[in-house]
Amino acid sequence: MDLHTLTQFLAVARLEHLSRAAAELRVAQPSLSRSVARLEAELGTPLFERGGRLRLNEAGHLFRGYVERALGELEAGRRAVAEAAGEGLGTVRLASETFLAFSGPLAAFKHEHPGVEIELHQLTVAEMARQLRAQEVDLAVASQPIAVEGLESVRLLDEEVGLAVPLGHPLAGRASVGIEELADEPFIAARPGHWQRRLLDRLFAAQGLVPRIVCEGDEAGAIAELISAGLGIGLVPALARRTATRVPLVWVDVDSPDCRRALTLHWRLGERLPTAARLLRDAIADWDWTTGEAGGPGRPGVF
């Protein structure tokens, strides 16, 4: 049960597909299949269901958690030794659903700490949860809860979410609009699982409605561009109103107290964060997210 075998197992477990895992690992598929089979023989039980599509079974899910934590601890140890040996502050790994609003705090951080390398990972919340658990990222910023035990967090922002419509749209002259009035409108939306899509679905479901989605996208900037082009309307957080100045849009309030989102920074409880991660954590928490400037009101006592 060497590290190489465990790394291969994690790739197969994550993708649940031998050929894709082999391509990612750059190994021959028969070799990878034999490696997984040897691991299962050593453990004395199958880790995957092989009837049709390859899937992790109950034992595989259980073992995967231990392997992720074990390899995460080894990587944390390597980084701690490198820092102690005076090899600089190293690298910090930050995950988020989008990085459109991060140019300000990240630029300020790099100016203050030019020797720190920042790795950015654009992930879904489910993947953030997995990578935090496995210590593959140090920090994660999300607009919906992350289901991982043992996390510390700090609320960065709680803001309203409004409706963006193109210039000349019939709703462009309205100060506010109710969800029931949007039943027949075409929506440009994020993919399922994204906070924006979940909010849209939840608001419509509360009225017994289903949104008419004509386009799904992964990036907020592209969604704003498509709305501006007249292809539909969409939900946009207040923060985007300050950052999307070059896109001609009209912002309309939504008549619902639930049309809000909270932006939260997460990291693992009790783990010794590398110095670079602690510095970036503090810089993000200290940033004034309501105005987009450094030197905000200060972070809560969890720090």
PDB file of C-alpha atoms in Angstrom:
ATOM      1  CA  MET A   1       0.000   0.000   0.000  1.00  0.00           C
ATOM      2  CA  ASP A   2       2.481   2.614  -1.197  1.00  0.00           C
ATOM      3  CA  LEU A   3       1.802   6.303  -1.854  1.00  0.00           C
ATOM      4  CA  HIS A   4       1.797   5.778  -5.612  1.00  0.00           C
ATOM      5  CA  THR A   5      -0.978   3.188  -5.364  1.00  0.00           C
ATOM      6  CA  LEU A   6      -3.017   5.364  -3.010  1.00  0.00           C
ATOM      7  CA  THR A   7      -2.701   8.348  -5.343  1.00  0.00           C
ATOM      8  CA  GLN A   8      -3.907   6.192  -8.225  1.00  0.00           C
ATOM      9  CA  PHE A   9      -6.836   4.930  -6.147  1.00  0.00           C
ATOM     10  CA  LEU A  10      -7.920   8.507  -5.389  1.00  0.00           C
ATOM     11  CA  ALA A  11      -7.912   9.412  -9.080  1.00  0.00           C
ATOM     12  CA  VAL A  12     -10.089   6.414  -9.942  1.00  0.00           C
ATOM     13  CA  ALA A  13     -12.356   7.115  -6.955  1.00  0.00           C
ATOM     14  CA  ARG A  14     -12.822  10.747  -7.972  1.00  0.00           C
ATOM     15  CA  LEU A  15     -13.490  10.088 -11.657  1.00  0.00           C
ATOM     16  CA  GLU A  16     -15.149   6.657 -11.297  1.00  0.00           C
ATOM     17  CA  HIS A  17     -13.769   5.885 -14.731  1.00  0.00           C
ATOM     18  CA  LEU A  18     -10.641   3.827 -15.405  1.00  0.00           C
ATOM     19  CA  SER A  19      -9.709   5.193 -18.815  1.00  0.00           C
ATOM     20  CA  ARG A  20     -10.121   8.847 -17.770  1.00  0.00           C
ATOM     21  CA  ALA A  21      -8.127   8.217 -14.601  1.00  0.00           C
ATOM     22  CA  ALA A  22      -5.401   6.487 -16.602  1.00  0.00           C
ATOM     23  CA  ALA A  23      -5.236   9.435 -18.998  1.00  0.00           C
ATOM     24  CA  GLU A  24      -5.019  11.907 -16.117  1.00  0.00           C
ATOM     25  CA  LEU A  25      -2.291   9.876 -14.399  1.00  0.00           C
ATOM     26  CA  ARG A  26      -0.528   9.167 -17.717  1.00  0.00           C
ATOM     27  CA  VAL A  27      -0.395   5.424 -17.133  1.00  0.00           C
ATOM     28  CA  ALA A  28      -1.697   2.495 -19.163  1.00  0.00           C
ATOM     29  CA  GLN A  29      -5.236   1.488 -18.256  1.00  0.00           C
ATOM     30  CA  PRO A  30      -4.372  -2.230 -17.711  1.00  0.00           C
ATOM     31  CA  SER A  31      -1.601  -1.167 -15.316  1.00  0.00           C
ATOM     32  CA  LEU A  32      -3.990   1.056 -13.378  1.00  0.00           C
ATOM     33  CA  SER A  33      -6.594  -1.704 -13.246  1.00  0.00           C
ATOM     34  CA  ARG A  34      -4.020  -4.133 -11.814  1.00  0.00           C
ATOM     35  CA  SER A  35      -2.940  -1.529  -9.241  1.00  0.00           C
ATOM     36  CA  VAL A  36      -6.511  -1.105  -7.998  1.00  0.00           C
ATOM     37  CA  ALA A  37      -7.020  -4.878  -7.947  1.00  0.00           C
ATOM     38  CA  ARG A  38      -3.849  -5.370  -5.838  1.00  0.00           C
ATOM     39  CA  LEU A  39      -5.058  -2.720  -3.393  1.00  0.00           C
ATOM     40  CA  GLU A  40      -8.424  -4.446  -3.074  1.00  0.00           C
ATOM     41  CA  ALA A  41      -6.693  -7.784  -2.528  1.00  0.00           C
ATOM     42  CA  GLU A  42      -4.542  -6.266   0.198  1.00  0.00           C
ATOM     43  CA  LEU A  43      -7.594  -4.794   1.923  1.00  0.00           C
ATOM     44  CA  GLY A  44      -9.534  -8.014   1.469  1.00  0.00           C
ATOM     45  CA  THR A  45     -12.616  -6.405  -0.061  1.00  0.00           C
ATOM     46  CA  PRO A  46     -13.706  -4.738  -3.309  1.00  0.00           C
ATOM     47  CA  LEU A  47     -13.714  -0.928  -3.320  1.00  0.00           C
ATOM     48  CA  PHE A  48     -15.760  -0.488  -6.491  1.00  0.00           C
ATOM     49  CA  GLU A  49     -18.957  -1.816  -7.993  1.00  0.00           C
ATOM     50  CA  ARG A  50     -18.155  -3.058 -11.492  1.00  0.00           C
ATOM     51  CA  GLY A  51     -21.616  -3.882 -12.849  1.00  0.00           C
ATOM     52  CA  GLY A  52     -21.862  -1.485 -15.766  1.00  0.00           C
ATOM     53  CA  ARG A  53     -20.398   1.875 -14.776  1.00  0.00           C
ATOM     54  CA  LEU A  54     -17.538   1.835 -12.261  1.00  0.00           C
ATOM     55  CA  ARG A  55     -18.699   3.209  -8.906  1.00  0.00           C
ATOM     56  CA  LEU A  56     -17.270   3.394  -5.403  1.00  0.00           C
ATOM     57  CA  ASN A  57     -19.013   1.010  -3.031  1.00  0.00           C
ATOM     58  CA  GLU A  58     -19.523   1.590   0.701  1.00  0.00           C
ATOM     59  CA  ALA A  59     -16.043   0.305   1.585  1.00  0.00           C
ATOM     60  CA  GLY A  60     -14.543   2.458  -1.151  1.00  0.00           C
ATOM     61  CA  HIS A  61     -16.190   5.613   0.192  1.00  0.00           C
ATOM     62  CA  LEU A  62     -14.963   4.773   3.686  1.00  0.00           C
ATOM     63  CA  PHE A  63     -11.401   4.096   2.553  1.00  0.00           C
ATOM     64  CA  ARG A  64     -11.298   7.169   0.317  1.00  0.00           C
ATOM     65  CA  GLY A  65     -11.835   9.476   3.306  1.00  0.00           C
ATOM     66  CA  TYR A  66      -8.902   7.959   5.179  1.00  0.00           C
ATOM     67  CA  VAL A  67      -6.625   8.115   2.145  1.00  0.00           C
ATOM     68  CA  GLU A  68      -7.492  11.756   1.454  1.00  0.00           C
ATOM     69  CA  ARG A  69      -6.744  12.712   5.053  1.00  0.00           C
ATOM     70  CA  ALA A  70      -3.518  10.696   5.137  1.00  0.00           C
ATOM     71  CA  LEU A  71      -2.107  12.151   1.928  1.00  0.00           C
ATOM     72  CA  GLY A  72      -3.275  15.605   2.980  1.00  0.00           C
ATOM     73  CA  GLU A  73      -1.331  15.270   6.242  1.00  0.00           C
ATOM     74  CA  LEU A  74       1.799  14.206   4.372  1.00  0.00           C
ATOM     75  CA  GLU A  75       1.540  17.225   2.056  1.00  0.00           C
ATOM     76  CA  ALA A  76       0.965  19.508   5.049  1.00  0.00           C
ATOM     77  CA  GLY A  77       4.070  18.044   6.669  1.00  0.00           C
ATOM     78  CA  ARG A  78       6.135  18.630   3.547  1.00  0.00           C
ATOM     79  CA  ARG A  79       5.056  22.264   3.397  1.00  0.00           C
ATOM     80  CA  ALA A  80       5.725  22.770   7.120  1.00  0.00           C
ATOM     81  CA  VAL A  81       9.258  21.375   6.788  1.00  0.00           C
ATOM     82  CA  ALA A  82       9.943  23.568   3.754  1.00  0.00           C
ATOM     83  CA  GLU A  83       8.801  26.627   5.683  1.00  0.00           C
ATOM     84  CA  ALA A  84      10.860  25.685   8.734  1.00  0.00           C
ATOM     85  CA  ALA A  85      13.909  25.170   6.534  1.00  0.00           C
ATOM     86  CA  GLY A  86      13.667  28.775   5.421  1.00  0.00           C
ATOM     87  CA  GLU A  87      12.502  28.188   1.874  1.00  0.00           C
ATOM     88  CA  GLY A  88      10.231  31.232   1.992  1.00  0.00           C
ATOM     89  CA  LEU A  89       6.530  31.539   2.727  1.00  0.00           C
ATOM     90  CA  GLY A  90       5.640  29.138  -0.068  1.00  0.00           C
ATOM     91  CA  THR A  91       2.274  28.760  -1.761  1.00  0.00           C
ATOM     92  CA  VAL A  92      -1.318  29.313  -0.670  1.00  0.00           C
ATOM     93  CA  ARG A  93      -4.201  27.501  -2.387  1.00  0.00           C
ATOM     94  CA  LEU A  94      -7.504  29.367  -2.587  1.00  0.00           C
ATOM     95  CA  ALA A  95     -10.764  27.921  -3.950  1.00  0.00           C
ATOM     96  CA  SER A  96     -13.899  29.792  -4.944  1.00  0.00           C
ATOM     97  CA  GLU A  97     -16.896  29.469  -7.249  1.00  0.00           C
ATOM     98  CA  THR A  98     -15.726  32.572  -9.139  1.00  0.00           C
ATOM     99  CA  PHE A  99     -12.815  34.990  -8.877  1.00  0.00           C
ATOM    100  CA  LEU A 100     -14.424  38.034 -10.511  1.00  0.00           C
ATOM    101  CA  ALA A 101     -14.533  39.963  -7.237  1.00  0.00           C
ATOM    102  CA  PHE A 102     -11.083  38.896  -6.017  1.00  0.00           C
ATOM    103  CA  SER A 103      -8.838  41.133  -8.129  1.00  0.00           C
ATOM    104  CA  GLY A 104      -8.774  43.830  -5.441  1.00  0.00           C
ATOM    105  CA  PRO A 105      -7.853  41.758  -2.369  1.00  0.00           C
ATOM    106  CA  LEU A 106      -5.467  39.487  -4.298  1.00  0.00           C
ATOM    107  CA  ALA A 107      -3.646  42.431  -5.890  1.00  0.00           C
ATOM    108  CA  ALA A 108      -3.285  44.089  -2.481  1.00  0.00           C
ATOM    109  CA  PHE A 109      -1.998  40.846  -0.979  1.00  0.00           C
ATOM    110  CA  LYS A 110       0.587  40.312  -3.747  1.00  0.00           C
ATOM    111  CA  HIS A 111       1.803  43.887  -3.321  1.00  0.00           C
ATOM    112  CA  GLU A 112       2.270  43.257   0.403  1.00  0.00           C
ATOM    113  CA  HIS A 113       3.728  39.728   0.016  1.00  0.00           C
ATOM    114  CA  PRO A 114       5.340  39.438  -3.444  1.00  0.00           C
ATOM    115  CA  GLY A 115       7.167  36.231  -2.508  1.00  0.00           C
ATOM    116  CA  VAL A 116       3.969  34.252  -1.898  1.00  0.00           C
ATOM    117  CA  GLU A 117       2.604  32.244  -4.816  1.00  0.00           C
ATOM    118  CA  ILE A 118      -1.184  32.030  -5.001  1.00  0.00           C
ATOM    119  CA  GLU A 119      -2.876  29.018  -6.604  1.00  0.00           C
ATOM    120  CA  LEU A 120      -6.498  29.674  -7.601  1.00  0.00           C
ATOM    121  CA  HIS A 121      -8.953  26.788  -7.959  1.00  0.00           C
ATOM    122  CA  GLN A 122     -12.417  27.473  -9.409  1.00  0.00           C
ATOM    123  CA  LEU A 123     -14.565  24.703  -7.922  1.00  0.00           C
ATOM    124  CA  THR A 124     -18.099  23.708  -7.133  1.00  0.00           C
ATOM    125  CA  VAL A 125     -19.048  23.630  -3.470  1.00  0.00           C
ATOM    126  CA  ALA A 126     -19.030  19.811  -3.509  1.00  0.00           C
ATOM    127  CA  GLU A 127     -15.461  19.791  -4.840  1.00  0.00           C
ATOM    128  CA  MET A 128     -14.429  22.487  -2.324  1.00  0.00           C
ATOM    129  CA  ALA A 129     -15.697  20.240   0.458  1.00  0.00           C
ATOM    130  CA  ARG A 130     -13.670  17.295  -0.827  1.00  0.00           C
ATOM    131  CA  GLN A 131     -10.490  19.312  -1.307  1.00  0.00           C
ATOM    132  CA  LEU A 132     -10.741  20.996   2.104  1.00  0.00           C
ATOM    133  CA  ARG A 133     -11.201  17.585   3.697  1.00  0.00           C
ATOM    134  CA  ALA A 134      -8.189  16.237   1.798  1.00  0.00           C
ATOM    135  CA  GLN A 135      -6.150  19.413   2.492  1.00  0.00           C
ATOM    136  CA  GLU A 136      -5.743  19.967  -1.240  1.00  0.00           C
ATOM    137  CA  VAL A 137      -6.759  23.613  -0.755  1.00  0.00           C
ATOM    138  CA  ASP A 138      -6.057  25.853   2.233  1.00  0.00           C
ATOM    139  CA  LEU A 139      -8.929  28.321   1.979  1.00  0.00           C
ATOM    140  CA  ALA A 140     -12.332  28.285   0.288  1.00  0.00           C
ATOM    141  CA  VAL A 141     -14.794  31.106  -0.313  1.00  0.00           C
ATOM    142  CA  ALA A 142     -18.362  30.014  -1.023  1.00  0.00           C
ATOM    143  CA  SER A 143     -21.858  31.429  -1.259  1.00  0.00           C
ATOM    144  CA  GLN A 144     -23.517  28.324   0.161  1.00  0.00           C
ATOM    145  CA  PRO A 145     -22.781  25.956   3.071  1.00  0.00           C
ATOM    146  CA  ILE A 146     -19.835  23.554   2.827  1.00  0.00           C
ATOM    147  CA  ALA A 147     -20.701  20.175   4.339  1.00  0.00           C
ATOM    148  CA  VAL A 148     -17.429  19.280   6.059  1.00  0.00           C
ATOM    149  CA  GLU A 149     -16.981  18.694   9.769  1.00  0.00           C
ATOM    150  CA  GLY A 150     -14.272  20.618  11.565  1.00  0.00           C
ATOM    151  CA  LEU A 151     -14.256  23.838   9.562  1.00  0.00           C
ATOM    152  CA  GLU A 152     -13.771  27.349  10.873  1.00  0.00           C
ATOM    153  CA  SER A 153     -15.341  30.168   8.931  1.00  0.00           C
ATOM    154  CA  VAL A 154     -15.916  33.892   8.842  1.00  0.00           C
ATOM    155  CA  ARG A 155     -18.734  35.730   7.075  1.00  0.00           C
ATOM    156  CA  LEU A 156     -17.320  38.157   4.529  1.00  0.00           C
ATOM    157  CA  LEU A 157     -20.497  39.619   3.145  1.00  0.00           C
ATOM    158  CA  ASP A 158     -24.272  39.318   3.369  1.00  0.00           C
ATOM    159  CA  GLU A 159     -25.949  41.070   0.460  1.00  0.00           C
ATOM    160  CA  GLU A 160     -29.090  41.272  -1.612  1.00  0.00           C
ATOM    161  CA  VAL A 161     -29.325  39.626  -5.009  1.00  0.00           C
ATOM    162  CA  GLY A 162     -31.138  41.519  -7.715  1.00  0.00           C
ATOM    163  CA  LEU A 163     -32.353  40.970 -11.245  1.00  0.00           C
ATOM    164  CA  ALA A 164     -30.239  42.055 -14.213  1.00  0.00           C
ATOM    165  CA  VAL A 165     -32.061  42.871 -17.444  1.00  0.00           C
ATOM    166  CA  PRO A 166     -30.793  44.273 -20.760  1.00  0.00           C
ATOM    167  CA  LEU A 167     -31.326  47.873 -21.792  1.00  0.00           C
ATOM    168  CA  GLY A 168     -34.764  48.378 -23.316  1.00  0.00           C
ATOM    169  CA  HIS A 169     -36.300  45.374 -21.557  1.00  0.00           C
ATOM    170  CA  PRO A 170     -39.937  45.869 -20.419  1.00  0.00           C
ATOM    171  CA  LEU A 171     -38.777  45.475 -16.782  1.00  0.00           C
ATOM    172  CA  ALA A 172     -35.948  47.998 -17.140  1.00  0.00           C
ATOM    173  CA  GLY A 173     -38.122  50.852 -15.898  1.00  0.00           C
ATOM    174  CA  ARG A 174     -39.301  49.000 -12.779  1.00  0.00           C
ATOM    175  CA  ALA A 175     -37.921  49.640  -9.296  1.00  0.00           C
ATOM    176  CA  SER A 176     -38.777  46.096  -8.189  1.00  0.00           C
ATOM    177  CA  VAL A 177     -40.440  42.933  -9.464  1.00  0.00           C
ATOM    178  CA  GLY A 178     -42.091  39.876  -7.915  1.00  0.00           C
ATOM    179  CA  ILE A 179     -41.037  36.312  -8.706  1.00  0.00           C
ATOM    180  CA  GLU A 180     -44.503  35.455 -10.032  1.00  0.00           C
ATOM    181  CA  GLU A 181     -44.044  38.151 -12.709  1.00  0.00           C
ATOM    182  CA  LEU A 182     -40.967  36.344 -14.035  1.00  0.00           C
ATOM    183  CA  ALA A 183     -42.635  32.996 -14.786  1.00  0.00           C
ATOM    184  CA  ASP A 184     -42.431  33.392 -18.570  1.00  0.00           C
ATOM    185  CA  GLU A 185     -39.115  35.252 -18.745  1.00  0.00           C
ATOM    186  CA  PRO A 186     -36.056  33.523 -20.287  1.00  0.00           C
ATOM    187  CA  PHE A 187     -33.259  33.162 -17.731  1.00  0.00           C
ATOM    188  CA  ILE A 188     -29.498  33.039 -18.202  1.00  0.00           C
ATOM    189  CA  ALA A 189     -28.435  30.948 -15.212  1.00  0.00           C
ATOM    190  CA  ALA A 190     -25.531  29.131 -13.644  1.00  0.00           C
ATOM    191  CA  ARG A 191     -25.374  25.348 -13.828  1.00  0.00           C
ATOM    192  CA  PRO A 192     -27.116  23.167 -11.183  1.00  0.00           C
ATOM    193  CA  GLY A 193     -25.206  23.165  -7.893  1.00  0.00           C
ATOM    194  CA  HIS A 194     -24.024  26.767  -8.181  1.00  0.00           C
ATOM    195  CA  TRP A 195     -25.393  29.091  -5.472  1.00  0.00           C
ATOM    196  CA  GLN A 196     -26.993  31.370  -8.066  1.00  0.00           C
ATOM    197  CA  ARG A 197     -28.908  28.470  -9.640  1.00  0.00           C
ATOM    198  CA  ARG A 198     -29.984  27.079  -6.278  1.00  0.00           C
ATOM    199  CA  LEU A 199     -31.310  30.484  -5.241  1.00  0.00           C
ATOM    200  CA  LEU A 200     -33.216  30.853  -8.524  1.00  0.00           C
ATOM    201  CA  ASP A 201     -34.765  27.379  -8.215  1.00  0.00           C
ATOM    202  CA  ARG A 202     -35.647  27.963  -4.544  1.00  0.00           C
ATOM    203  CA  LEU A 203     -37.326  31.330  -5.181  1.00  0.00           C
ATOM    204  CA  PHE A 204     -39.435  29.895  -8.008  1.00  0.00           C
ATOM    205  CA  ALA A 205     -40.306  26.711  -6.090  1.00  0.00           C
ATOM    206  CA  ALA A 206     -41.648  28.841  -3.221  1.00  0.00           C
ATOM    207  CA  GLN A 207     -44.195  30.204  -5.714  1.00  0.00           C
ATOM    208  CA  GLY A 208     -44.931  26.791  -7.220  1.00  0.00           C
ATOM    209  CA  LEU A 209     -43.058  27.744 -10.387  1.00  0.00           C
ATOM    210  CA  VAL A 210     -40.086  26.510 -12.424  1.00  0.00           C
ATOM    211  CA  PRO A 211     -37.764  29.051 -14.089  1.00  0.00           C
ATOM    212  CA  ARG A 212     -37.542  28.996 -17.886  1.00  0.00           C
ATOM    213  CA  ILE A 213     -33.802  28.619 -18.419  1.00  0.00           C
ATOM    214  CA  VAL A 214     -32.563  29.213 -21.965  1.00  0.00           C
ATOM    215  CA  CYS A 215     -28.823  29.143 -21.227  1.00  0.00           C
ATOM    216  CA  GLU A 216     -26.604  27.685 -18.501  1.00  0.00           C
ATOM    217  CA  GLY A 217     -23.093  28.999 -17.848  1.00  0.00           C
ATOM    218  CA  ASP A 218     -20.175  28.528 -15.470  1.00  0.00           C
ATOM    219  CA  GLU A 219     -18.818  32.055 -15.181  1.00  0.00           C
ATOM    220  CA  ALA A 220     -20.641  35.110 -13.854  1.00  0.00           C
ATOM    221  CA  GLY A 221     -18.914  37.436 -16.318  1.00  0.00           C
ATOM    222  CA  ALA A 222     -20.218  35.447 -19.281  1.00  0.00           C
ATOM    223  CA  ILE A 223     -23.721  35.399 -17.814  1.00  0.00           C
ATOM    224  CA  ALA A 224     -23.692  39.210 -17.549  1.00  0.00           C
ATOM    225  CA  GLU A 225     -22.499  39.515 -21.149  1.00  0.00           C
ATOM    226  CA  LEU A 226     -25.286  37.247 -22.407  1.00  0.00           C
ATOM    227  CA  ILE A 227     -27.913  39.190 -20.467  1.00  0.00           C
ATOM    228  CA  SER A 228     -26.559  42.433 -21.887  1.00  0.00           C
ATOM    229  CA  ALA A 229     -26.820  40.949 -25.395  1.00  0.00           C
ATOM    230  CA  GLY A 230     -30.565  40.516 -24.866  1.00  0.00           C
ATOM    231  CA  LEU A 231     -30.669  36.719 -24.621  1.00  0.00           C
ATOM    232  CA  GLY A 232     -32.412  36.689 -21.250  1.00  0.00           C
ATOM    233  CA  ILE A 233     -32.421  37.989 -17.690  1.00  0.00           C
ATOM    234  CA  GLY A 234     -30.685  36.676 -14.570  1.00  0.00           C
ATOM    235  CA  LEU A 235     -29.997  36.979 -10.855  1.00  0.00           C
ATOM    236  CA  VAL A 236     -26.894  39.001  -9.995  1.00  0.00           C
ATOM    237  CA  PRO A 237     -25.511  39.805  -6.513  1.00  0.00           C
ATOM    238  CA  ALA A 238     -25.031  43.396  -5.385  1.00  0.00           C
ATOM    239  CA  LEU A 239     -21.251  42.899  -5.436  1.00  0.00           C
ATOM    240  CA  ALA A 240     -21.395  42.362  -9.196  1.00  0.00           C
ATOM    241  CA  ARG A 241     -23.088  45.728  -9.662  1.00  0.00           C
ATOM    242  CA  ARG A 242     -19.819  47.360  -8.629  1.00  0.00           C
ATOM    243  CA  THR A 243     -17.550  45.121 -10.712  1.00  0.00           C
ATOM    244  CA  ALA A 244     -19.566  44.797 -13.952  1.00  0.00           C
ATOM    245  CA  THR A 245     -19.417  48.489 -14.855  1.00  0.00           C
ATOM    246  CA  ARG A 246     -18.396  47.884 -18.477  1.00  0.00           C
ATOM    247  CA  VAL A 247     -21.450  45.716 -19.200  1.00  0.00           C
ATOM    248  CA  PRO A 248     -24.598  47.777 -19.964  1.00  0.00           C
ATOM    249  CA  LEU A 249     -27.294  46.301 -17.723  1.00  0.00           C
ATOM    250  CA  VAL A 250     -30.265  47.537 -15.719  1.00  0.00           C
ATOM    251  CA  TRP A 251     -30.608  46.344 -12.130  1.00  0.00           C
ATOM    252  CA  VAL A 252     -34.070  45.651 -10.675  1.00  0.00           C
ATOM    253  CA  ASP A 253     -34.813  44.729  -7.055  1.00  0.00           C
ATOM    254  CA  VAL A 254     -36.584  41.407  -6.379  1.00  0.00           C
ATOM    255  CA  ASP A 255     -39.573  41.506  -4.008  1.00  0.00           C
ATOM    256  CA  SER A 256     -38.422  38.701  -1.730  1.00  0.00           C
ATOM    257  CA  PRO A 257     -36.556  38.850   1.601  1.00  0.00           C
ATOM    258  CA  ASP A 258     -34.949  35.513   0.675  1.00  0.00           C
ATOM    259  CA  CYS A 259     -33.266  36.894  -2.439  1.00  0.00           C
ATOM    260  CA  ARG A 260     -29.879  37.254  -0.737  1.00  0.00           C
ATOM    261  CA  ARG A 261     -26.557  35.466  -0.570  1.00  0.00           C
ATOM    262  CA  ALA A 262     -23.825  35.202   2.079  1.00  0.00           C
ATOM    263  CA  LEU A 263     -20.156  35.018   1.119  1.00  0.00           C
ATOM    264  CA  THR A 264     -18.136  32.962   3.629  1.00  0.00           C
ATOM    265  CA  LEU A 265     -14.443  32.098   3.997  1.00  0.00           C
ATOM    266  CA  HIS A 266     -13.652  28.561   5.261  1.00  0.00           C
ATOM    267  CA  TRP A 267     -10.564  26.697   6.493  1.00  0.00           C
ATOM    268  CA  ARG A 268      -9.942  23.570   8.540  1.00  0.00           C
ATOM    269  CA  LEU A 269     -10.401  23.797  12.312  1.00  0.00           C
ATOM    270  CA  GLY A 270      -7.350  22.953  14.387  1.00  0.00           C
ATOM    271  CA  GLU A 271      -5.017  22.535  11.422  1.00  0.00           C
ATOM    272  CA  ARG A 272      -1.777  24.480  11.439  1.00  0.00           C
ATOM    273  CA  LEU A 273      -2.210  26.636   8.386  1.00  0.00           C
ATOM    274  CA  PRO A 274       1.031  27.510   6.604  1.00  0.00           C
ATOM    275  CA  THR A 275       2.126  31.110   7.085  1.00  0.00           C
ATOM    276  CA  ALA A 276       1.168  32.047   3.526  1.00  0.00           C
ATOM    277  CA  ALA A 277      -2.365  30.692   4.049  1.00  0.00           C
ATOM    278  CA  ARG A 278      -2.768  32.533   7.352  1.00  0.00           C
ATOM    279  CA  LEU A 279      -1.650  35.790   5.764  1.00  0.00           C
ATOM    280  CA  LEU A 280      -4.077  35.441   2.856  1.00  0.00           C
ATOM    281  CA  ARG A 281      -6.885  34.374   5.192  1.00  0.00           C
ATOM    282  CA  ASP A 282      -6.396  37.540   7.219  1.00  0.00           C
ATOM    283  CA  ALA A 283      -6.121  39.715   4.111  1.00  0.00           C
ATOM    284  CA  ILE A 284      -9.402  38.353   2.687  1.00  0.00           C
ATOM    285  CA  ALA A 285     -11.177  38.696   6.040  1.00  0.00           C
ATOM    286  CA  ASP A 286      -9.909  42.264   6.516  1.00  0.00           C
ATOM    287  CA  TRP A 287     -10.957  43.368   3.037  1.00  0.00           C
ATOM    288  CA  ASP A 288     -14.013  45.628   3.011  1.00  0.00           C
ATOM    289  CA  TRP A 289     -16.230  43.648   0.666  1.00  0.00           C
ATOM    290  CA  THR A 290     -19.001  46.253   0.774  1.00  0.00           C
ATOM    291  CA  THR A 291     -16.822  48.967  -0.777  1.00  0.00           C
ATOM    292  CA  GLY A 292     -14.081  46.909  -2.462  1.00  0.00           C
ATOM    293  CA  GLU A 293     -11.269  48.472  -0.435  1.00  0.00           C
ATOM    294  CA  ALA A 294      -8.629  47.281   2.027  1.00  0.00           C
ATOM    295  CA  GLY A 295      -8.878  47.999   5.724  1.00  0.00           C
ATOM    296  CA  GLY A 296     -12.431  46.927   6.430  1.00  0.00           C
ATOM    297  CA  PRO A 297     -14.187  46.873   9.791  1.00  0.00           C
ATOM    298  CA  GLY A 298     -11.995  44.076  11.118  1.00  0.00           C
ATOM    299  CA  ARG A 299     -12.485  40.349  11.324  1.00  0.00           C
ATOM    300  CA  PRO A 300     -14.534  38.600  14.026  1.00  0.00           C
ATOM    301  CA  GLY A 301     -13.029  36.941  17.059  1.00  0.00           C
ATOM    302  CA  VAL A 302     -12.629  33.522  15.434  1.00  0.00           C
ATOM    303  CA  PHE A 303      -9.206  34.700  14.351  1.00  0.00           C
TER     304      PHE A 303
END
